[in-house]
């Protein structure tokens, strides 16, 4: 899983039927200091996140399909949590 | 999933039988500002995309095979949507 | 699998139900000389590790779900061992 | 999938039994202009490719095992097509 | 699969039970000229390799678990062959 910030939403009308009614966001990976780190990519929302939120993202196909209750869907990234805080206990 | 632009098509006669009749494109990953970002790779088309289109691509094997209705195929990238617009609501 | 150092813990209240009661840490990949190498990411703890520990991390979805005894969970990184020592026998 | 050029062949006598009788090649990923791009890796041959050929490679474990008719084999890259031509229709 | 050199061994006492009795090595990926290329990572041994050996490594979870005869183990990299020679027939 990685930390990321939600940026923009993607609008697509010609798409696989499994995508209908799902919010797709452009997300920016973050490092441990909340600085941008690496390339942006696309993720589906599972926790009512929105642009500006810092989130936990899981990039893995089987886990994504399970969240949707679908056996079949071409997805491999999903927003699974909204981050409240990073605690440095070290 | 990632954003990408469809570039060229690949012509191959000696190939695995599961590839017959499928369009394979060279695609260029894009960042959130639609600038090229990272290395090009190959993807199959599932939504009648063509060169010049901005698309959503899923890079994961199981999801690709499911789209084809095939249990067995050596594929791991498929074009699953054509992007109309990126909305910056932030 | 990779070597990593455990850094911070992540606090999230709005999240997938499979995450409840699990510790999520920000981890920093290390090279063979224990220097930081590559981008930080998030991992769940399976071996009672804590901030400051050098650990073994497995980044793969199916292995993570099996450790939890869950068939379904959007996870793909887990701390599977605490490193005592790296032995250079070469 | 990616474009790559076949470079050298790998000779190994002490190896997993599933590898016996299979050709393993060092391959160099290529970009859309056929220039080297990224690190070399190893791939098995499925289409009678040889050194110097430009090929399509699929890097994914399940797809590789299926091509061999094996349920179990530690493989994750296979040459699945020989490229005749890249067509720029854009 | 990739080429790599075996470097050091990892000592861990607090670890997942599936790791007990398995040798874990730090490995350095190599390019086609046997020069270091990319970040080191950890791999289990399946072919009696040792520090200094040039080896073939498969990074994929299902293939690793199959080699062990385990349905469940948080592993995703295994040494599957010792390289005798790289032949440049091109």
GROMACS .gro file of C-alpha atoms in nm, chain D residues 25-87:
model
   63
  295UNK     CA    1   1.719  -1.540  -2.300
  296UNK     CA    2   1.853  -1.209  -2.170
  297UNK     CA    3   1.623  -0.946  -2.320
  298UNK     CA    4   1.654  -0.568  -2.350
  299UNK     CA    5   1.335  -0.361  -2.323
  300UNK     CA    6   1.284  -0.116  -2.612
  301UNK     CA    7   1.092   0.210  -2.640
  302UNK     CA    8   0.854   0.295  -2.924
  303UNK     CA    9   1.148   0.405  -3.143
  304UNK     CA   10   1.323   0.072  -3.082
  305UNK     CA   11   1.585   0.229  -2.853
  306UNK     CA   12   1.697   0.044  -2.537
  307UNK     CA   13   1.489   0.154  -2.240
  308UNK     CA   14   1.527   0.018  -1.889
  309UNK     CA   15   1.707  -0.281  -1.740
  310UNK     CA   16   1.760  -0.614  -1.910
  311UNK     CA   17   1.587  -0.920  -1.765
  312UNK     CA   18   1.532  -1.288  -1.844
  313UNK     CA   19   1.247  -1.443  -2.044
  314UNK     CA   20   1.153  -1.786  -2.169
  315UNK     CA   21   1.080  -1.842  -2.536
  316UNK     CA   22   0.740  -1.957  -2.659
  317UNK     CA   23   0.754  -1.860  -3.029
  318UNK     CA   24   1.093  -1.985  -3.155
  319UNK     CA   25   1.252  -1.642  -3.118
  320UNK     CA   26   1.630  -1.603  -3.121
  321UNK     CA   27   1.904  -1.350  -3.054
  322UNK     CA   28   1.848  -1.030  -3.253
  323UNK     CA   29   1.471  -1.065  -3.283
  324UNK     CA   30   1.238  -0.784  -3.171
  325UNK     CA   31   0.969  -0.947  -2.962
  326UNK     CA   32   0.659  -0.901  -2.748
  327UNK     CA   33   0.714  -1.009  -2.387
  328UNK     CA   34   0.455  -1.069  -2.120
  329UNK     CA   35   0.579  -1.038  -1.762
  330UNK     CA   36   0.321  -1.215  -1.550
  331UNK     CA   37   0.337  -1.547  -1.371
  332UNK     CA   38  -0.002  -1.702  -1.434
  333UNK     CA   39   0.006  -1.631  -1.806
  334UNK     CA   40   0.350  -1.792  -1.834
  335UNK     CA   41   0.252  -2.108  -1.654
  336UNK     CA   42  -0.057  -2.145  -1.870
  337UNK     CA   43   0.152  -2.132  -2.189
  338UNK     CA   44   0.355  -2.426  -2.066
  339UNK     CA   45   0.060  -2.630  -1.959
  340UNK     CA   46   0.210  -2.637  -1.610
  341UNK     CA   47   0.023  -2.547  -1.296
  342UNK     CA   48   0.345  -2.496  -1.109
  343UNK     CA   49   0.659  -2.319  -1.232
  344UNK     CA   50   0.860  -2.026  -1.097
  345UNK     CA   51   0.840  -1.817  -1.415
  346UNK     CA   52   0.715  -1.468  -1.481
  347UNK     CA   53   0.834  -1.360  -1.827
  348UNK     CA   54   0.775  -1.520  -2.165
  349UNK     CA   55   0.831  -1.421  -2.529
  350UNK     CA   56   0.485  -1.441  -2.688
  351UNK     CA   57   0.530  -1.286  -3.032
  352UNK     CA   58   0.791  -1.180  -3.287
  353UNK     CA   59   0.739  -0.823  -3.409
  354UNK     CA   60   0.730  -0.772  -3.785
  355UNK     CA   61   0.667  -0.399  -3.781
  356UNK     CA   62   0.551  -0.101  -3.574
  357UNK     CA   63   0.294   0.101  -3.766
   0.00000   0.00000   0.00000
